[in-house]
Coordinates of C-alpha atoms in Angstrom, one line a residue:
Chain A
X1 CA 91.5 79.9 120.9
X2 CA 94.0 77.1 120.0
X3 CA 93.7 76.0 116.7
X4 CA 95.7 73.2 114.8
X5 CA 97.0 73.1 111.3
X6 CA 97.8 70.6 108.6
X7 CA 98.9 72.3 105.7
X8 CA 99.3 68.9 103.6
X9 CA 96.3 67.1 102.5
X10 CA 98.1 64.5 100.8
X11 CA 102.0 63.2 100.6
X12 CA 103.5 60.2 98.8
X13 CA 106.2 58.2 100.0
X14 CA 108.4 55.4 98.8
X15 CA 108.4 52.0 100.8
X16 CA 111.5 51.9 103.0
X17 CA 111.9 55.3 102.6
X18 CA 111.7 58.5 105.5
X19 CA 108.4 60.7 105.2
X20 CA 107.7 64.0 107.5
X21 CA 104.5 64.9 107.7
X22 CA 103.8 68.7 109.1
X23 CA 101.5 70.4 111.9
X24 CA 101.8 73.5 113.7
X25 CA 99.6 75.0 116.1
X26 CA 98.3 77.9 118.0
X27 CA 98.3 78.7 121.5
X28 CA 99.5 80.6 124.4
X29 CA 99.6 78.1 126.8
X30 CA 103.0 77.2 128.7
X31 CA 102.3 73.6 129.2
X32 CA 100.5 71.1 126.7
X33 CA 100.5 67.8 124.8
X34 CA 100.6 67.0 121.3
X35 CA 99.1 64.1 119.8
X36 CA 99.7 62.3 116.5
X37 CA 96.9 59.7 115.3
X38 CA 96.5 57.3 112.5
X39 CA 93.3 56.5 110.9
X40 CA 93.7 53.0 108.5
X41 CA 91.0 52.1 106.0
X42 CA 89.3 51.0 109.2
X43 CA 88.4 53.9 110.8
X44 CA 89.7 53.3 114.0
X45 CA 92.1 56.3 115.4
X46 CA 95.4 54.8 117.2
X47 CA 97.5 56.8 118.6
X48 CA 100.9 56.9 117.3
X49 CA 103.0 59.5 119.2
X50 CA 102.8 62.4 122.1
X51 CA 104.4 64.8 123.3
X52 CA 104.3 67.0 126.6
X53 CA 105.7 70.3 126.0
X54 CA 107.6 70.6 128.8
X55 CA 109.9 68.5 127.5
X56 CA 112.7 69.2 125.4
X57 CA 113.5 66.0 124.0
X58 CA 111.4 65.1 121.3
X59 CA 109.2 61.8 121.9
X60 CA 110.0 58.3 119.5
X61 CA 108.2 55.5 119.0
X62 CA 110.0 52.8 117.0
X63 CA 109.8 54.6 113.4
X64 CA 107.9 57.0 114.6
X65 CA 109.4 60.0 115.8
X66 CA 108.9 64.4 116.2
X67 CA 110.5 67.1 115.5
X68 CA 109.0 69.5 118.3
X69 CA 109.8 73.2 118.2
X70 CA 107.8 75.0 120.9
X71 CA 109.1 78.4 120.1
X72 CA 107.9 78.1 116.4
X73 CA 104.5 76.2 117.4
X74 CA 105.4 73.3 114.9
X75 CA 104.7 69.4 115.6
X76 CA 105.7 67.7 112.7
X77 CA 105.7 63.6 112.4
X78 CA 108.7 61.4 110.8
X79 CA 108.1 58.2 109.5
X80 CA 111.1 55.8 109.0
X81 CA 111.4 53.0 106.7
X82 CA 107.9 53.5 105.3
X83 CA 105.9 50.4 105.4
X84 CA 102.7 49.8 103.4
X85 CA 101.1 49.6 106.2
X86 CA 101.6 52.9 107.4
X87 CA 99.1 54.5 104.4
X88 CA 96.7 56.0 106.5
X89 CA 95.3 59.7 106.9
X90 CA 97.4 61.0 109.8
X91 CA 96.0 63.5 112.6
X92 CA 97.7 66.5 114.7
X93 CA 96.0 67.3 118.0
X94 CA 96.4 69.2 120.6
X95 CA 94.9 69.0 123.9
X96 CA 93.3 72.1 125.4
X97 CA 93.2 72.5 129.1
X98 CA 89.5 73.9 129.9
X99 CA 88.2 76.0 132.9
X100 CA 86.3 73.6 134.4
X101 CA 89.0 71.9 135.2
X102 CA 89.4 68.9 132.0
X103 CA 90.7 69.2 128.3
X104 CA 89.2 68.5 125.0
X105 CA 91.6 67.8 122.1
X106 CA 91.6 69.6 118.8
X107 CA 92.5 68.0 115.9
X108 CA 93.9 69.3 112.8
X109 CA 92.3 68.6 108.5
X110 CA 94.3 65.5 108.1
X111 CA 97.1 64.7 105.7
X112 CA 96.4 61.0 104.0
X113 CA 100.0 59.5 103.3
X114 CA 100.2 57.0 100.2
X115 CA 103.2 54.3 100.4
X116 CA 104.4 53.3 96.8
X117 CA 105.5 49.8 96.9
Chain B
X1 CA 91.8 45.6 126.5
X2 CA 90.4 49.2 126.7
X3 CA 87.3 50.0 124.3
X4 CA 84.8 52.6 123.5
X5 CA 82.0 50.9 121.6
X6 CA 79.9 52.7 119.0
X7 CA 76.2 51.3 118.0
X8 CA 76.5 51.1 114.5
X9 CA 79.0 51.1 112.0
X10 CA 76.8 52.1 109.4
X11 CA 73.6 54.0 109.4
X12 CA 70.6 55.3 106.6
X13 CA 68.0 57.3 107.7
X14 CA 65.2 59.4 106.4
X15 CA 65.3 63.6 106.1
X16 CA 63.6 64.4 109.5
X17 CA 64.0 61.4 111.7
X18 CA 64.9 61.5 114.8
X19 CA 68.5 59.5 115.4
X20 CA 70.5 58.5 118.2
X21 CA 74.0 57.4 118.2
X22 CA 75.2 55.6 120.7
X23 CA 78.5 55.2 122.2
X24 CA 79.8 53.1 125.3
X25 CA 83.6 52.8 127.1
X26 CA 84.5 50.4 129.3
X27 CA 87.9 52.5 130.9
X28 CA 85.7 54.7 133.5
X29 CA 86.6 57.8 132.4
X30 CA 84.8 60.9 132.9
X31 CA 85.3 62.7 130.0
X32 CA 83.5 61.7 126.8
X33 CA 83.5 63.7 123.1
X34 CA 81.4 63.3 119.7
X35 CA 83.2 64.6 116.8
X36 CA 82.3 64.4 112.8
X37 CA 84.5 64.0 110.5
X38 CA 84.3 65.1 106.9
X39 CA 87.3 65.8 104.4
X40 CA 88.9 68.4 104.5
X41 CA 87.8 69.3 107.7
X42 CA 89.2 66.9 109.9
X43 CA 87.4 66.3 113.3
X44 CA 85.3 68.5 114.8
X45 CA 84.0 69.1 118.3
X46 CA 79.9 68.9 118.0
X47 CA 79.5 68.2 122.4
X48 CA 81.6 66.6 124.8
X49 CA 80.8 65.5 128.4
X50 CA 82.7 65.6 131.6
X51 CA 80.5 64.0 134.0
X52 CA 76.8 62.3 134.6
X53 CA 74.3 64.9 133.3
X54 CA 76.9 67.5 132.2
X55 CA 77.4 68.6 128.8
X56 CA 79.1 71.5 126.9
X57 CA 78.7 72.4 123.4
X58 CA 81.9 72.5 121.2
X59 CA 82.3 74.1 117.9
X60 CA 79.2 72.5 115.9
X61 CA 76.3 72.0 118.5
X62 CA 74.1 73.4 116.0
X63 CA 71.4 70.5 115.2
X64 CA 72.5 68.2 117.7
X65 CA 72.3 67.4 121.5
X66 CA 73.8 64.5 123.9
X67 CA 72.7 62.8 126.9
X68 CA 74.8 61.5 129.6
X69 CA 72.6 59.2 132.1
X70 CA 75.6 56.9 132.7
X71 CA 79.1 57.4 133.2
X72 CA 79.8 54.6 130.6
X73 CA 77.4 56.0 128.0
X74 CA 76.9 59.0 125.7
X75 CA 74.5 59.6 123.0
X76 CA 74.5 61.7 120.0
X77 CA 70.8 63.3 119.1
X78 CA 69.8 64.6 115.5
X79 CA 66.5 65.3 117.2
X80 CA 65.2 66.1 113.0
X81 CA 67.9 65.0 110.8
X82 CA 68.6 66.7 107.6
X83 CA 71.2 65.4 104.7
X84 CA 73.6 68.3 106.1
X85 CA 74.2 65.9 108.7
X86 CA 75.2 63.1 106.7
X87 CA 79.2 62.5 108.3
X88 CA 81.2 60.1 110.2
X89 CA 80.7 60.3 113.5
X90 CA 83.2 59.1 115.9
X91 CA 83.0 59.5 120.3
X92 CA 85.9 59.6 122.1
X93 CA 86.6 59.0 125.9
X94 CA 89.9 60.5 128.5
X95 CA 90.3 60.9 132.0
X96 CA 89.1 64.0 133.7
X97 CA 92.5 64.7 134.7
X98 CA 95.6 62.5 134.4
X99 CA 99.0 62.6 136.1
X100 CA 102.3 62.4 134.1
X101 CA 102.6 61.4 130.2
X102 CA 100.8 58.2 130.5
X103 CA 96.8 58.1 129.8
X104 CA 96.8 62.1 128.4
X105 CA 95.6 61.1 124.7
X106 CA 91.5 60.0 124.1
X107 CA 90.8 56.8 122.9
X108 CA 88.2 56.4 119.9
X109 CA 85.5 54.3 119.1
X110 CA 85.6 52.9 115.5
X111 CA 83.3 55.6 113.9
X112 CA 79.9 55.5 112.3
X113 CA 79.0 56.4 109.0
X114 CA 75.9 58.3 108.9
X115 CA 73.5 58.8 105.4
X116 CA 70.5 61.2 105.8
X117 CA 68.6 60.6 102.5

């Protein structure tokens, strides 16, 4: 069974400066995507990055960007130019192709990331 | 704007009631998921749906069932809740199957917080 891994439950960072947040998995699947969300003081889960497996080049969203190493199952999430609004608890998932045909996405514990102002 | 709705945002209820959670998307997607949440733990698959009237458990069906009448529509059932239970709750909605990168990630409604006292 896959199974998803945050081995951070908390990290600090400075505003303005770089922040990586970790996540490796398990699987033995060839062909997959990766998720990173962000869940504010809100509640409500956005999704921040992904990244299909097949490909090499690791994904970027603005400040947002991975460091994907298939071979070493490791997913891990850097955050440029930390903003205070980018405190948040951050999720890893994975998204598990099912028999039937469908997925269902497994998430990892969470790692909350502070920004000192 | 897509959406997945949830009924409450908050919710108190009494050691062996009977609750329903309710959860609604407007994106017409098959698939739809009910996680809780609790620290430490990250999310957690309780049931998740894949079409009218189908269901499969996930990894904490134990206490719980769904019902899928409607495509848009999913419920969560404590059928006699117990302050075990007490959680966030968040559902969770994806296509069945998607081509490409684009539309691979579920989209989340904005959680409820559930108190069994």
């Amino acid at each position: 069974a896959q199974t998803v891994t945050q081995s951070q439950p908390e990290m600090s960072v400075q505003e303005a400066e770089t922040v990586t947040l970790s996540c490796t998995y398990d699987t033995s699947e060839s062909d997959y995507y990766l998720f990173w969300y962000k869940q504010p003081p809100s509640r409500q889960m956005i999704l921040v990055i992904r990244q299909e497996a097949y490909k090499q080049q690791n994904a970027t969203e603005n400040r947002f960007s991975v460091n994907f190493q298939k071979a070493a199952k490791s997913f891990s999430l850097k955050i440029s130019d930390s903003q205070l609004g980018d405190a948040a608890m951050y999720f890893c998932a994975y998204r598990s192709y099912l028999r039937s045909g469908t997925y269902k996405y497994i998430f990892g514990t969470g790692t909350r990331l502070k920004v000192l102002a | 704007d897509v959406k997945v709705t949830q009924s409450s945002r908050y919710l108190v209820k009494r050691t062996g009631e009977k609750v329903f959670l309710e959860c609604v998307q407007d994106m017409d997607h098959e698939n739809m998921f009910w996680y809780r949440q609790d620290p430490g733990l990250g999310l957690r698959l309780i049931y998740f749906s894949y079409d009218v009237k189908m269901k499969e458990k996930g990894d904490i069906p134990e206490g719980y069932s769904v019902s899928r009448e409607k495509k848009e529509r999913f419920s969560l059932i404590l059928e006699s809740a117990s302050t075990n239970q007490t959680s966030m709750y968040l559902c969770a909605s994806s296509l069945y199957f998607s081509f490409g990168t684009e539309n691979t990630e579920a989209f989340f409604g904005q959680g409820t917080r559930l108190t069994v006292v």
